mmCIF file of C-alpha atoms and ligand atoms in Angstrom:
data_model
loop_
_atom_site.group_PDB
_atom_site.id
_atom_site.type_symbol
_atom_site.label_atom_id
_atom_site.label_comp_id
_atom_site.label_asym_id
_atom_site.label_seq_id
_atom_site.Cartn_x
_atom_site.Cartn_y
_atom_site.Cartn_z
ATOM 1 C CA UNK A 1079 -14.988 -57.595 19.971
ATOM 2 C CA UNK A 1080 -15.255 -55.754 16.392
ATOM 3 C CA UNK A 1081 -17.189 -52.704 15.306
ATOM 4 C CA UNK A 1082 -18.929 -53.234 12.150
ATOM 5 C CA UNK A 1083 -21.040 -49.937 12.106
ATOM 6 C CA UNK A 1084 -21.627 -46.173 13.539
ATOM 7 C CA UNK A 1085 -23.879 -47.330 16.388
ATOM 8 C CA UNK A 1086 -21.211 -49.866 17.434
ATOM 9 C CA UNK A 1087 -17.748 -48.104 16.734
ATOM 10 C CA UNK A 1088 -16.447 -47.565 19.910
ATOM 11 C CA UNK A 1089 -12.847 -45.795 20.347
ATOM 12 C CA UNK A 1090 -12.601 -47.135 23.814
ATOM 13 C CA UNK A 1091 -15.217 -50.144 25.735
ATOM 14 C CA UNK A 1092 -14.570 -51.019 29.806
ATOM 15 C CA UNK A 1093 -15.107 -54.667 30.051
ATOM 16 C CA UNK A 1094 -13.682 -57.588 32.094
ATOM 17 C CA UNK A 1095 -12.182 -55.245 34.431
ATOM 18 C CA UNK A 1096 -10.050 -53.593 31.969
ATOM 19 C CA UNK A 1097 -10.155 -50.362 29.423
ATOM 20 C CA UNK A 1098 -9.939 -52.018 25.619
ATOM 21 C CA UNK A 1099 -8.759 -49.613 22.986
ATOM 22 C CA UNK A 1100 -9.434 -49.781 19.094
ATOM 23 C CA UNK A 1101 -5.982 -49.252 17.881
ATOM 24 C CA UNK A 1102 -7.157 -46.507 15.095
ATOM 25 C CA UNK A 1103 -2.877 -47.034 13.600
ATOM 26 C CA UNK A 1104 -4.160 -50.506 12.543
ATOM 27 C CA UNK A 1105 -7.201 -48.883 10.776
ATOM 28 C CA UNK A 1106 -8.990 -49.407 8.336
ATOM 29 C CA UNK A 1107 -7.318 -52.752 7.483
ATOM 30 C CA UNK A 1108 -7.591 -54.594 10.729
ATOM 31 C CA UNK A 1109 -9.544 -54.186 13.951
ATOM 32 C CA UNK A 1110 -7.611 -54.644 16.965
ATOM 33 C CA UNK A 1111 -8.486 -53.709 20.630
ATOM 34 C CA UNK A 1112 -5.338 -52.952 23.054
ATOM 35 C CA UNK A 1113 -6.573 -54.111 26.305
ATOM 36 C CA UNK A 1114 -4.972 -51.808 29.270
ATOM 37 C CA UNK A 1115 -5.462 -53.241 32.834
ATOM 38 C CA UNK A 1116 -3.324 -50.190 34.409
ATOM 39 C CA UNK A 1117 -2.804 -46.269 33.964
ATOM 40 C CA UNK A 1118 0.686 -46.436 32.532
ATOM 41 C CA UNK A 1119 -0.490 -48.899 29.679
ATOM 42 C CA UNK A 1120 -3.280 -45.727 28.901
ATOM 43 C CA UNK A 1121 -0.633 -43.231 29.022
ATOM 44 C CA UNK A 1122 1.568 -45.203 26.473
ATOM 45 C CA UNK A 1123 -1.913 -46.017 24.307
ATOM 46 C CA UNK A 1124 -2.304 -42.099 24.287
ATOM 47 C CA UNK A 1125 0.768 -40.676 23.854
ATOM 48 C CA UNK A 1126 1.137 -43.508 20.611
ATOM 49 C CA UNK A 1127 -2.237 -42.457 19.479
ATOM 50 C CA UNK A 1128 -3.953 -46.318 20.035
ATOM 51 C CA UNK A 1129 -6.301 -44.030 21.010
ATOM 52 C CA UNK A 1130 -6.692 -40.161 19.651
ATOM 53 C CA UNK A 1131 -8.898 -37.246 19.580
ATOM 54 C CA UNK A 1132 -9.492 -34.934 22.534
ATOM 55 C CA UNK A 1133 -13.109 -36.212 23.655
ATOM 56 C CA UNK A 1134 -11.850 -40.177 23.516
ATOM 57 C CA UNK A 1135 -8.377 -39.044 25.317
ATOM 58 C CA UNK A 1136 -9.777 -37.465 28.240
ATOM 59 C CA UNK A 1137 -12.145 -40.163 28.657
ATOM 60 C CA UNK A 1138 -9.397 -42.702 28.364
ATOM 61 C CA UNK A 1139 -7.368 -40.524 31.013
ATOM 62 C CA UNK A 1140 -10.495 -40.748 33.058
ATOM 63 C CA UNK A 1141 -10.321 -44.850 32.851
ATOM 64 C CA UNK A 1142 -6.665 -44.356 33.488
ATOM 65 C CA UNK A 1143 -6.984 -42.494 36.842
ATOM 66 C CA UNK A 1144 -9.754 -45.368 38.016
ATOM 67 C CA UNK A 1145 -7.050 -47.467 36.631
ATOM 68 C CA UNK A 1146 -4.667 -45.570 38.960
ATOM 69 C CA UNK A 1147 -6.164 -45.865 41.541
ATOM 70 C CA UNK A 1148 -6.671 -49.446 41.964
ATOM 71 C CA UNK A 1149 -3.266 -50.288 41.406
ATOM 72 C CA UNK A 1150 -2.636 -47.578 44.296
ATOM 73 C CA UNK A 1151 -5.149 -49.350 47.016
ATOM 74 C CA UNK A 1152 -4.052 -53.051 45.785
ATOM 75 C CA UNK A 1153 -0.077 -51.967 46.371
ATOM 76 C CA UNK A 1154 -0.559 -48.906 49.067
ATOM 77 C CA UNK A 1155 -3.604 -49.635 50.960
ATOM 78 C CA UNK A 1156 -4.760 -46.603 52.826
ATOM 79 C CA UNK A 1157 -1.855 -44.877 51.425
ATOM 80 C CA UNK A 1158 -3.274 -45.006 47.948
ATOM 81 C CA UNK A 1159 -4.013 -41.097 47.037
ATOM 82 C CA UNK A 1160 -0.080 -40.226 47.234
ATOM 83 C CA UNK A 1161 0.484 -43.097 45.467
ATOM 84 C CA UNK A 1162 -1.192 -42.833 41.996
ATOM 85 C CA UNK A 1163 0.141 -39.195 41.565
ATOM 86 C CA UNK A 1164 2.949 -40.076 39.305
ATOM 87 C CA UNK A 1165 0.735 -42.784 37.092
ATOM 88 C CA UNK A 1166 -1.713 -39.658 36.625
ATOM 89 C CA UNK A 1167 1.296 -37.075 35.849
ATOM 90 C CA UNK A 1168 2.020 -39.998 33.096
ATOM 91 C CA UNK A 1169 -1.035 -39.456 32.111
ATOM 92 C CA UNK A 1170 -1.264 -35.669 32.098
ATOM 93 C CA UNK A 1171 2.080 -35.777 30.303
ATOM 94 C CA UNK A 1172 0.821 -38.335 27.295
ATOM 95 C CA UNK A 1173 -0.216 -35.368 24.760
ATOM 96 C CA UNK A 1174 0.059 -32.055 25.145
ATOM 97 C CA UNK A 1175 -2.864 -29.812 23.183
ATOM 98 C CA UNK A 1176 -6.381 -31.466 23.793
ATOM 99 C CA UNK A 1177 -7.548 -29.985 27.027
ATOM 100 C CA UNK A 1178 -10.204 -32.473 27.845
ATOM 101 C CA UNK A 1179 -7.005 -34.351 29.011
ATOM 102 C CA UNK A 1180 -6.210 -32.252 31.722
ATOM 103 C CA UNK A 1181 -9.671 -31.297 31.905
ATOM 104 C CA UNK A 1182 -10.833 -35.235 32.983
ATOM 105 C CA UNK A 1183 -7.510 -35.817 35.354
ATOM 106 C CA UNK A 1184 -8.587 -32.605 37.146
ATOM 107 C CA UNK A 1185 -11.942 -34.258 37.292
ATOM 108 C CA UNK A 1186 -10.876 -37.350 38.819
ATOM 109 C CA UNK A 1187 -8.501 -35.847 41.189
ATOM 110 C CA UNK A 1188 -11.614 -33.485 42.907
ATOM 111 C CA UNK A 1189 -13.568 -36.983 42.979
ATOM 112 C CA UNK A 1190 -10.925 -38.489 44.691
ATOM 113 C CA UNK A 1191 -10.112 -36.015 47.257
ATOM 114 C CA UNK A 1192 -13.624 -36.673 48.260
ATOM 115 C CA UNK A 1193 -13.390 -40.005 49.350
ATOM 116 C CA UNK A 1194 -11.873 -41.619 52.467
ATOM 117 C CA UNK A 1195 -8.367 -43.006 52.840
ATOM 118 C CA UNK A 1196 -9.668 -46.277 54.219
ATOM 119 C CA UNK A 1197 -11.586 -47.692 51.430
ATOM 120 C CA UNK A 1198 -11.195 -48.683 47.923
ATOM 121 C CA UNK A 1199 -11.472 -46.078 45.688
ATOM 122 C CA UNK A 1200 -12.022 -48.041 43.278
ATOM 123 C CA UNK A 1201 -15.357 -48.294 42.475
ATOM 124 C CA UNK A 1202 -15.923 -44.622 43.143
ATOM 125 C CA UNK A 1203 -13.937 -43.530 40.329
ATOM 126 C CA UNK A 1204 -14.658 -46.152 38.055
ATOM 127 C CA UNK A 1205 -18.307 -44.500 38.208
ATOM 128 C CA UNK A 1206 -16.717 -40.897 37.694
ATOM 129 C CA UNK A 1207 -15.145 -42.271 34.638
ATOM 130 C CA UNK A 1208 -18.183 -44.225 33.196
ATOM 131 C CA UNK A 1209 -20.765 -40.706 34.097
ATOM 132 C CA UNK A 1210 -17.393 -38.782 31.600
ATOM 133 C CA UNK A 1211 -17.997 -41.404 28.886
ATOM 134 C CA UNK A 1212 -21.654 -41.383 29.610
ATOM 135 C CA UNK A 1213 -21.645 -37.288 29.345
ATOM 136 C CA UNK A 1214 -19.959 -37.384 26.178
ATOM 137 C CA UNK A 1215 -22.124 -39.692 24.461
ATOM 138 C CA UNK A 1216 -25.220 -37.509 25.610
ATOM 139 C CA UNK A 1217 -22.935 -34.244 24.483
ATOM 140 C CA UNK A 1218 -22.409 -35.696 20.837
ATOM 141 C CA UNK A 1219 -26.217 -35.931 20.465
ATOM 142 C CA UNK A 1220 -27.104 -32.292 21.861
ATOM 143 C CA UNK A 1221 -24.568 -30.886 20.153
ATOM 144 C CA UNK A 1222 -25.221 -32.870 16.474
ATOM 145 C CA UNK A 1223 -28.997 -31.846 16.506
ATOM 146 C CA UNK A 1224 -27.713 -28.034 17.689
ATOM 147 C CA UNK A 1225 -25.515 -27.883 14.759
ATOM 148 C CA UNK A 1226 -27.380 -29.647 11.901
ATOM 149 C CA UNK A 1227 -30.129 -27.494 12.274
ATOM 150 C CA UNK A 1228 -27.981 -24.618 11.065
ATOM 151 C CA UNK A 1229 -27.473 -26.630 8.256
ATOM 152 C CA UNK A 1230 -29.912 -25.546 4.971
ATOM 153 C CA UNK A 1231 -31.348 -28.529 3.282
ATOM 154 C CA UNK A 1232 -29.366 -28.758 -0.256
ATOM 155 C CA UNK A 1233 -25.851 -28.078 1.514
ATOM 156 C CA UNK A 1234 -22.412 -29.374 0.956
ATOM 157 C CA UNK A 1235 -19.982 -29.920 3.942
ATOM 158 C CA UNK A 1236 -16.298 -30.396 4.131
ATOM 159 C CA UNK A 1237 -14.842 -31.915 7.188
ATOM 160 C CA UNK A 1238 -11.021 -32.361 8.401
ATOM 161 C CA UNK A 1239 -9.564 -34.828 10.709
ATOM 162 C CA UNK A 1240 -11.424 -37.905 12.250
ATOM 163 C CA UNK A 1241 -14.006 -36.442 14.662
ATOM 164 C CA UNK A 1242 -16.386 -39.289 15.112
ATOM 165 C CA UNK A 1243 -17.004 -42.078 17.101
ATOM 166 C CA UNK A 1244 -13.259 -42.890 17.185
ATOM 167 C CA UNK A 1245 -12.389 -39.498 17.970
ATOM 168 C CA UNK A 1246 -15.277 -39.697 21.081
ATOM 169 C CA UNK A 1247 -17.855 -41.773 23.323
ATOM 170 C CA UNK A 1248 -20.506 -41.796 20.729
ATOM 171 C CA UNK A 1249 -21.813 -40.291 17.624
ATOM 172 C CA UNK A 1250 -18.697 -37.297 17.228
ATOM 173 C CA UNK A 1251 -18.583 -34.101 17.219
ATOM 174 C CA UNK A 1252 -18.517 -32.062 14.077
ATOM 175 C CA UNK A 1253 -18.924 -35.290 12.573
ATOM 176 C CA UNK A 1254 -21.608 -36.079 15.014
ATOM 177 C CA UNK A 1255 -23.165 -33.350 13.257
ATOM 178 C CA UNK A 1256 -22.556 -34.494 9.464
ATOM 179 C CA UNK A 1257 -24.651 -37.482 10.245
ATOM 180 C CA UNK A 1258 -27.570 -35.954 12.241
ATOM 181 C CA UNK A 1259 -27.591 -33.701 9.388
ATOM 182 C CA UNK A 1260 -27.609 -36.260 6.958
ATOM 183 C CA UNK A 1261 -30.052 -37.723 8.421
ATOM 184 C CA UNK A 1262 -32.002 -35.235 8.477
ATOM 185 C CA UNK A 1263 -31.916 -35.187 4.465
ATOM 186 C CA UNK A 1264 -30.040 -31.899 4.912
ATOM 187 C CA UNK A 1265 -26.799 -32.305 3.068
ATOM 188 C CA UNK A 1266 -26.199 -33.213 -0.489
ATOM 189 C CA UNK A 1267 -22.363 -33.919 -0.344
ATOM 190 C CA UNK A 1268 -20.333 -34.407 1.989
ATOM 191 C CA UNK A 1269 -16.281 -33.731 1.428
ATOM 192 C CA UNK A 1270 -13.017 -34.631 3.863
ATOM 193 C CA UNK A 1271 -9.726 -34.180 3.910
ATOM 194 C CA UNK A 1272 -7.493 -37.290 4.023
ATOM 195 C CA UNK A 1273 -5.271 -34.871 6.404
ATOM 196 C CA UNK A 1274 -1.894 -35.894 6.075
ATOM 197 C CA UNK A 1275 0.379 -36.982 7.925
ATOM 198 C CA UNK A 1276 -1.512 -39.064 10.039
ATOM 199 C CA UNK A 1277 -4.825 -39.574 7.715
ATOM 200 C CA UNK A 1278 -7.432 -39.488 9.846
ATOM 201 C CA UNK A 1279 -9.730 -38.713 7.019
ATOM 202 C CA UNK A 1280 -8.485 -40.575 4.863
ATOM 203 C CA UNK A 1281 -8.288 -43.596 7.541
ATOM 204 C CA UNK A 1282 -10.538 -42.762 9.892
ATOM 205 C CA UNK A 1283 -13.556 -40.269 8.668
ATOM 206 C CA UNK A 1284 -14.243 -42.302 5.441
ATOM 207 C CA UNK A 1285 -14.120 -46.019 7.470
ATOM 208 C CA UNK A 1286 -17.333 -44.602 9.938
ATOM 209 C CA UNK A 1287 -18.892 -42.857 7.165
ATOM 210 C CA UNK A 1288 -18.725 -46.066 4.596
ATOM 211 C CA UNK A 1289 -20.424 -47.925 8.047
ATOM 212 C CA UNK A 1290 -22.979 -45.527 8.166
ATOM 213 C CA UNK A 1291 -23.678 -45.582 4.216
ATOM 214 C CA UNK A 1292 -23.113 -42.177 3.926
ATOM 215 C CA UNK A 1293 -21.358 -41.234 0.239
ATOM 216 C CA UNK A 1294 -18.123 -38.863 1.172
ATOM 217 C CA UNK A 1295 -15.622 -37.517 -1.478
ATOM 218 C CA UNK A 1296 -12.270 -37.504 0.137
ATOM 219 C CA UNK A 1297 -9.604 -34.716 -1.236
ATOM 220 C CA UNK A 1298 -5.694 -34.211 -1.270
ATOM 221 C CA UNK A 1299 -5.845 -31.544 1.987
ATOM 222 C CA UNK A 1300 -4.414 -28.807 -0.674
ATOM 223 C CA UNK A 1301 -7.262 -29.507 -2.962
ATOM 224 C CA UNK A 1302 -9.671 -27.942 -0.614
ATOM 225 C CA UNK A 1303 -9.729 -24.027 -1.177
ATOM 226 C CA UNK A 1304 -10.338 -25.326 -5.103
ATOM 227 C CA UNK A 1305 -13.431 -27.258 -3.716
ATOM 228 C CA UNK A 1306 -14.572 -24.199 -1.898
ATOM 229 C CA UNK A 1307 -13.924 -22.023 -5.114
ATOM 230 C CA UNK A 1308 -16.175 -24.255 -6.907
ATOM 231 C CA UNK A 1309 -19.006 -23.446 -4.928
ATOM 232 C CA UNK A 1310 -20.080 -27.058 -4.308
ATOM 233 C CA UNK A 1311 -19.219 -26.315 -0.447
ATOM 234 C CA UNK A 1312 -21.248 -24.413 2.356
ATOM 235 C CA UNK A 1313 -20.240 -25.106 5.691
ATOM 236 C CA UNK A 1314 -16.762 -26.116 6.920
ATOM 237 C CA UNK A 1315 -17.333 -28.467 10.074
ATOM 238 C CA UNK A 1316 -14.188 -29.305 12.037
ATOM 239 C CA UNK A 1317 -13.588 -30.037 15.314
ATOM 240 C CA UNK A 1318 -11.009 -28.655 18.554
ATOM 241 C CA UNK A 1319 -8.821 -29.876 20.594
ATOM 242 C CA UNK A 1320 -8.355 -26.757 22.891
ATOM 243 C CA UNK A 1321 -10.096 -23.521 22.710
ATOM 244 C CA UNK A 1322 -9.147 -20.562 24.185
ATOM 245 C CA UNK A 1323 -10.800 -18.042 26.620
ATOM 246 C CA UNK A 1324 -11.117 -15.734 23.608
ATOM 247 C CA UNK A 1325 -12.494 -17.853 21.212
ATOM 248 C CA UNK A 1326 -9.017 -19.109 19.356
ATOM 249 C CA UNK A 1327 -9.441 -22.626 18.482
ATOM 250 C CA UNK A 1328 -6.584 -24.923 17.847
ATOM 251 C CA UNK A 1329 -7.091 -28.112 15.884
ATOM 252 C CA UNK A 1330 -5.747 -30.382 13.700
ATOM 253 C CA UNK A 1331 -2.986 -29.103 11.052
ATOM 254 C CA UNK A 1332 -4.241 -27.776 8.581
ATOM 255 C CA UNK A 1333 -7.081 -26.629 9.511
ATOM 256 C CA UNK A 1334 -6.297 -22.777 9.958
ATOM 257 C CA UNK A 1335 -5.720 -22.880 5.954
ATOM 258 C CA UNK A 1336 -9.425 -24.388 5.768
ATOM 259 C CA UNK A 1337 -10.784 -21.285 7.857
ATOM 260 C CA UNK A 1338 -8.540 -18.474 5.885
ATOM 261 C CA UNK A 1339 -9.861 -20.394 2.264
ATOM 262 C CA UNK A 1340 -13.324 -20.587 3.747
ATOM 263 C CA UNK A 1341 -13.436 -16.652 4.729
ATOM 264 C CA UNK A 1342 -12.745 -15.700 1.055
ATOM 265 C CA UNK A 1343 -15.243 -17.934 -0.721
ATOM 266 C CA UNK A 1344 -17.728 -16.809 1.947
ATOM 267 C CA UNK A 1345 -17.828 -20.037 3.111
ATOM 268 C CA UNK A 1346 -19.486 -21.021 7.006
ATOM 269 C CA UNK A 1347 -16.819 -22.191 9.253
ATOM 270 C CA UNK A 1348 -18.591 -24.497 12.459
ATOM 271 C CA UNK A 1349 -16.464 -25.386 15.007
ATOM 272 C CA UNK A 1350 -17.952 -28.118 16.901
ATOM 273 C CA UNK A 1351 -16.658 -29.294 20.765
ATOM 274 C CA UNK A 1352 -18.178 -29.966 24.253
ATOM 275 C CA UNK A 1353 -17.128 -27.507 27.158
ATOM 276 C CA UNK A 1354 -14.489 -29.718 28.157
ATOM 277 C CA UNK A 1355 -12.589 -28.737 24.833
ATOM 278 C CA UNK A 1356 -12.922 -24.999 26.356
ATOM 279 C CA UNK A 1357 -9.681 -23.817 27.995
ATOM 280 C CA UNK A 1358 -10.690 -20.707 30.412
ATOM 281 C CA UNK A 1359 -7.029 -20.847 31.917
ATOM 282 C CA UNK A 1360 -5.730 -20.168 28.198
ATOM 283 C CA UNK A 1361 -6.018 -17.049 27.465
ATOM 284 C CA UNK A 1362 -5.764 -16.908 24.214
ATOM 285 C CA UNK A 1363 -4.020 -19.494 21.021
ATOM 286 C CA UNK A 1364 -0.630 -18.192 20.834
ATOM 287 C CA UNK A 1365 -0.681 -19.801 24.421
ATOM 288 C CA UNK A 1366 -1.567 -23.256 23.667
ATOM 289 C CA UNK A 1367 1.103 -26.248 23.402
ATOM 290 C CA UNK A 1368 0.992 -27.373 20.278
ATOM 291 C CA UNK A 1369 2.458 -30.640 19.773
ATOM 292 C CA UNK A 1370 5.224 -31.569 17.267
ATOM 293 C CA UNK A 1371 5.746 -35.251 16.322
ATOM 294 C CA UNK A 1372 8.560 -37.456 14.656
ATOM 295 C CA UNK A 1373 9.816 -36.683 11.540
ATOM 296 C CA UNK A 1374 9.003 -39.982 10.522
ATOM 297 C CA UNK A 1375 4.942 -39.565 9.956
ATOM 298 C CA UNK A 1376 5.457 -36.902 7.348
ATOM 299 C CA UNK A 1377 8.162 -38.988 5.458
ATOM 300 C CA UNK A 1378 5.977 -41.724 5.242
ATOM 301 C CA UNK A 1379 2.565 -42.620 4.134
ATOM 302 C CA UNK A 1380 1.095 -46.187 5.387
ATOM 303 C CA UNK A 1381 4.280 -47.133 6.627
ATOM 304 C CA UNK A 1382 6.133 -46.370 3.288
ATOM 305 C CA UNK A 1383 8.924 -43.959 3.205
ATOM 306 C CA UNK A 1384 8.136 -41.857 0.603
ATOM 307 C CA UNK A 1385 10.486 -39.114 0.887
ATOM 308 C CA UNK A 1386 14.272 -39.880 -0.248
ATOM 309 C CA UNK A 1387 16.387 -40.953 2.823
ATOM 310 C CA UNK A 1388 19.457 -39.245 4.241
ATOM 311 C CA UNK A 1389 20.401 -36.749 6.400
ATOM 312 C CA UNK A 1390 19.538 -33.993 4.335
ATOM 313 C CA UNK A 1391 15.378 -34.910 4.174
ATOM 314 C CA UNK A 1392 13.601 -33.795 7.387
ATOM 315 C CA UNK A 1393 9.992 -32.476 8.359
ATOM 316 C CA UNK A 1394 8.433 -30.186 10.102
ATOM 317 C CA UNK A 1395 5.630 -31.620 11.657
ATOM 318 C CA UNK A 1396 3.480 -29.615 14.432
ATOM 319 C CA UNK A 1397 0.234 -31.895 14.630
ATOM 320 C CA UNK A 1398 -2.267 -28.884 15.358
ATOM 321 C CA UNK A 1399 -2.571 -25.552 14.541
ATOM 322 C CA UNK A 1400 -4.553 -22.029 15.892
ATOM 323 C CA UNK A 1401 -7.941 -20.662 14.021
ATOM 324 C CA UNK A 1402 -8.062 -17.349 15.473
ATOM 325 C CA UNK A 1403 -11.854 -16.848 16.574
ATOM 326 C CA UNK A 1404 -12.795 -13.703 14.317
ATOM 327 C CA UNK A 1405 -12.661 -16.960 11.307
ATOM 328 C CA UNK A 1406 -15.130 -18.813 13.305
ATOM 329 C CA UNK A 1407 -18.646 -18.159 12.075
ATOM 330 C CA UNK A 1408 -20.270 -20.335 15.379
ATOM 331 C CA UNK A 1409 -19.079 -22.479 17.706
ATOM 332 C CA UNK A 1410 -21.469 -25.604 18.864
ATOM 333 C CA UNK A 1411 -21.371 -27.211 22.092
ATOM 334 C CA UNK A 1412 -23.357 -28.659 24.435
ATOM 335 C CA UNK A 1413 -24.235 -25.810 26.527
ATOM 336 C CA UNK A 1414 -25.606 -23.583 23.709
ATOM 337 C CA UNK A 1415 -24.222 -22.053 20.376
ATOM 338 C CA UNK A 1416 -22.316 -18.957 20.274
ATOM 339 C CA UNK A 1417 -22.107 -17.111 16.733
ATOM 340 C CA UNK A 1418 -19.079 -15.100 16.144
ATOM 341 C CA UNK A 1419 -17.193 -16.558 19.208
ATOM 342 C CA UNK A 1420 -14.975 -13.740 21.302
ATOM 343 C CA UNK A 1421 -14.043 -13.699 25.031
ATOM 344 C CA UNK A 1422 -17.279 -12.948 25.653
ATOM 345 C CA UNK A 1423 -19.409 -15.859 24.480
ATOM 346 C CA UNK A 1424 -16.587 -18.372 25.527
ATOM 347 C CA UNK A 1425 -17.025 -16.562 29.112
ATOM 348 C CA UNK A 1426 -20.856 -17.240 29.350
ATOM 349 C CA UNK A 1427 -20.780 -20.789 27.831
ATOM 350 C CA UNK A 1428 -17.815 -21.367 30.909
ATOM 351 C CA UNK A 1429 -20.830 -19.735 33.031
ATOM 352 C CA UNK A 1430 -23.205 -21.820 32.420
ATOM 353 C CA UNK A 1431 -21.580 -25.165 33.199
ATOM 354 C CA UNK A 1432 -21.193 -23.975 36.747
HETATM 355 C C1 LIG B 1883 -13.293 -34.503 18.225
HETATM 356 S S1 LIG B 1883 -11.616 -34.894 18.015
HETATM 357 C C2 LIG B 1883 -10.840 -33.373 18.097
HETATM 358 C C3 LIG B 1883 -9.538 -33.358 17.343
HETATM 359 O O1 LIG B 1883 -8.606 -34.413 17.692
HETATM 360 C C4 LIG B 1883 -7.859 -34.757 16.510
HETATM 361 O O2 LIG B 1883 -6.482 -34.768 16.738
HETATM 362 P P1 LIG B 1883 -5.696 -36.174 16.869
HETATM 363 O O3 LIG B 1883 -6.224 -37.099 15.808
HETATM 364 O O4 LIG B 1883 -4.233 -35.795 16.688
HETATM 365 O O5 LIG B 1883 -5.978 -36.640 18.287
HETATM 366 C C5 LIG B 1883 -8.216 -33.667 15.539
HETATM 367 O O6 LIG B 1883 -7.485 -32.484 15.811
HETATM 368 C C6 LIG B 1883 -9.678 -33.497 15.851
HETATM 369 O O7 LIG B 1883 -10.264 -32.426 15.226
#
């Protein structure tokens, strides 16, 4: 299988009885699909980031607990629920900050409570993981019309991270709203971060845009509060990977800098995620794991050490970081838009999903 464009880039595709992964490390010079025919092989795709951004993990979490669970019936029989707990606690454990994780496993493991000891689960939760993928897809539509028509024709946009179809089940999120907008003949540039270490803009954000045909202007991450200066940028449009029951959002590194810059050049600040990126149990970012990885990613760039070796050259190198809300100017999900996002617009939104 290969993705050759924005309508048929998919992060993750179930087919042949298995969950096939895009490995977005091999991007953009090769397309290759991980195939994963059990939950531990997800949970080692995730926590190596085969697979990465908080809408596509939780729906590859949600594959992995149908995955779970057939390995459960086909080794355990009626005995099947006790037995997939530790492949889903793999799973839980994989990465740390984007709550849609947890969010799908807790999902799955209601679904499954529902259904009787004596028959393959199976099928059961293989449709509760297809209606999460589904739901997403339908999410990234709502929530890319919601937040491009905030957008003023004649607008320039900077974006950070990957948050597109890679980073989701369809169209993205706050980049799911860069190309409803653009196709709406609303914006007349359109900037992005190559966000080191990992370079998922870079990588990632410019490989689905070039698909799409849509011109972007990729920048050095420090060069963006000089873009911003310069006028030639209205709305920053990033996405989350937990938010907080007050309205903190924590996202990729880096992005806290983009929010400070973009307050002082009276910049717009979007923050684009589906419920399931909403954290009520959080109460507010200082209380969110954020994830540290190797070293080794911020020595390197595309698998060249760039940094001198020896002992004496480390990193520091915590993945995400916290936007506190009063720097959010509105927050778009599917459920609605909330404009200056506090405890209690995050607390209606929760409402409303029931
Ligand atoms: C809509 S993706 C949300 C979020 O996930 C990315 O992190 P990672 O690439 O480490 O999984 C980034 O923070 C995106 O903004």
């Amino acid at each position: 299988m290969t993705a050759s464009s924005h309508d048929t880039v998919r992060a993750l595709e179930w087919a042949d009885e298995a969950l096939y992964l895009l490995d977005q490390r091999r991007l953009p010079e090769a397309e290759a699909y991980r195939c994963c025919r059990d939950a531990p092989a997800v949970a080692a795709a995730i926590a190596e980031m085969v697979v990465r951004g908080a809408p596509a993990i939780g729906i590859a979490a949600a594959y992995g607990a149908a995955l779970a669970a057939r390995t459960a019936w086909r080794e355990h029989g009626a005995g099947w629920a006790a037995a997939m707990a530790d492949d889903l606690e793999a799973l839980r454990r994989s990465r740390p900050t984007a709550v849609n994780l947890a969010w799908a496993l807790a999902r799955m493991e209601a679904r499954a409570a529902e259904l009787p000891a004596g028959e393959d689960p199976t099928p059961a939760l293989l449709a509760e993981a297809h209606a999460v993928h589904a739901e997403d897809v339908a999410a990234n539509r709502r929530m890319g019309r919601s937040g491009a028509g905030l957008i003023q024709p004649g607008s320039g946009v900077l974006t950070h991270c990957n948050t597109g179809s890679l980073a989701t089940g369809g169209l993205g999120t706050a980049l799911g709203v860069i190309r409803t907008a653009w196709a709406d003949g609303r914006l007349e540039r359109v900037f992005a971060d190559e966000t080191r270490p990992w370079l998922q803009g870079a990588r990632l954000t410019a490989w689905e845009l070039a698909a799409d045909g849509i011109p972007v202007a990729l920048l050095a991450d420090g060069a963006a509060p000089a873009l911003m200066r310069s006028g030639a940028v209205d709305w920053v449009v990033v996405g989350a990977d937990r938010i907080a029951a007050n309205g903190d959002v924590a996202n990729k590194i880096g992005t806290y800098g983009l929010a400070l810059a973009a307050r002082e050049h009276e910049v717009r600040f979007m923050v684009v995620a589906p419920a399931a990126t909403i954290d009520p149990q959080t109460p507010d970012g200082e209380a969110i794991p954020i994830e540290t990885r190797g070293a080794e990613e911020v020595l390197s760039a595309g698998g060249h050490r760039i940094a001198p070796a020896g002992e004496g050259v480390g990193a520091w190198n915590p993945v995400f970081d916290v936007t506190p809300a009063g720097l959010v100017d509105v927050l778009v999900t599917e459920r609605g838009v909330v404009h200056q996002p506090d405890a209690e617009g995050i607390a209606r939104l929760v409402a409303e999903g029931g």
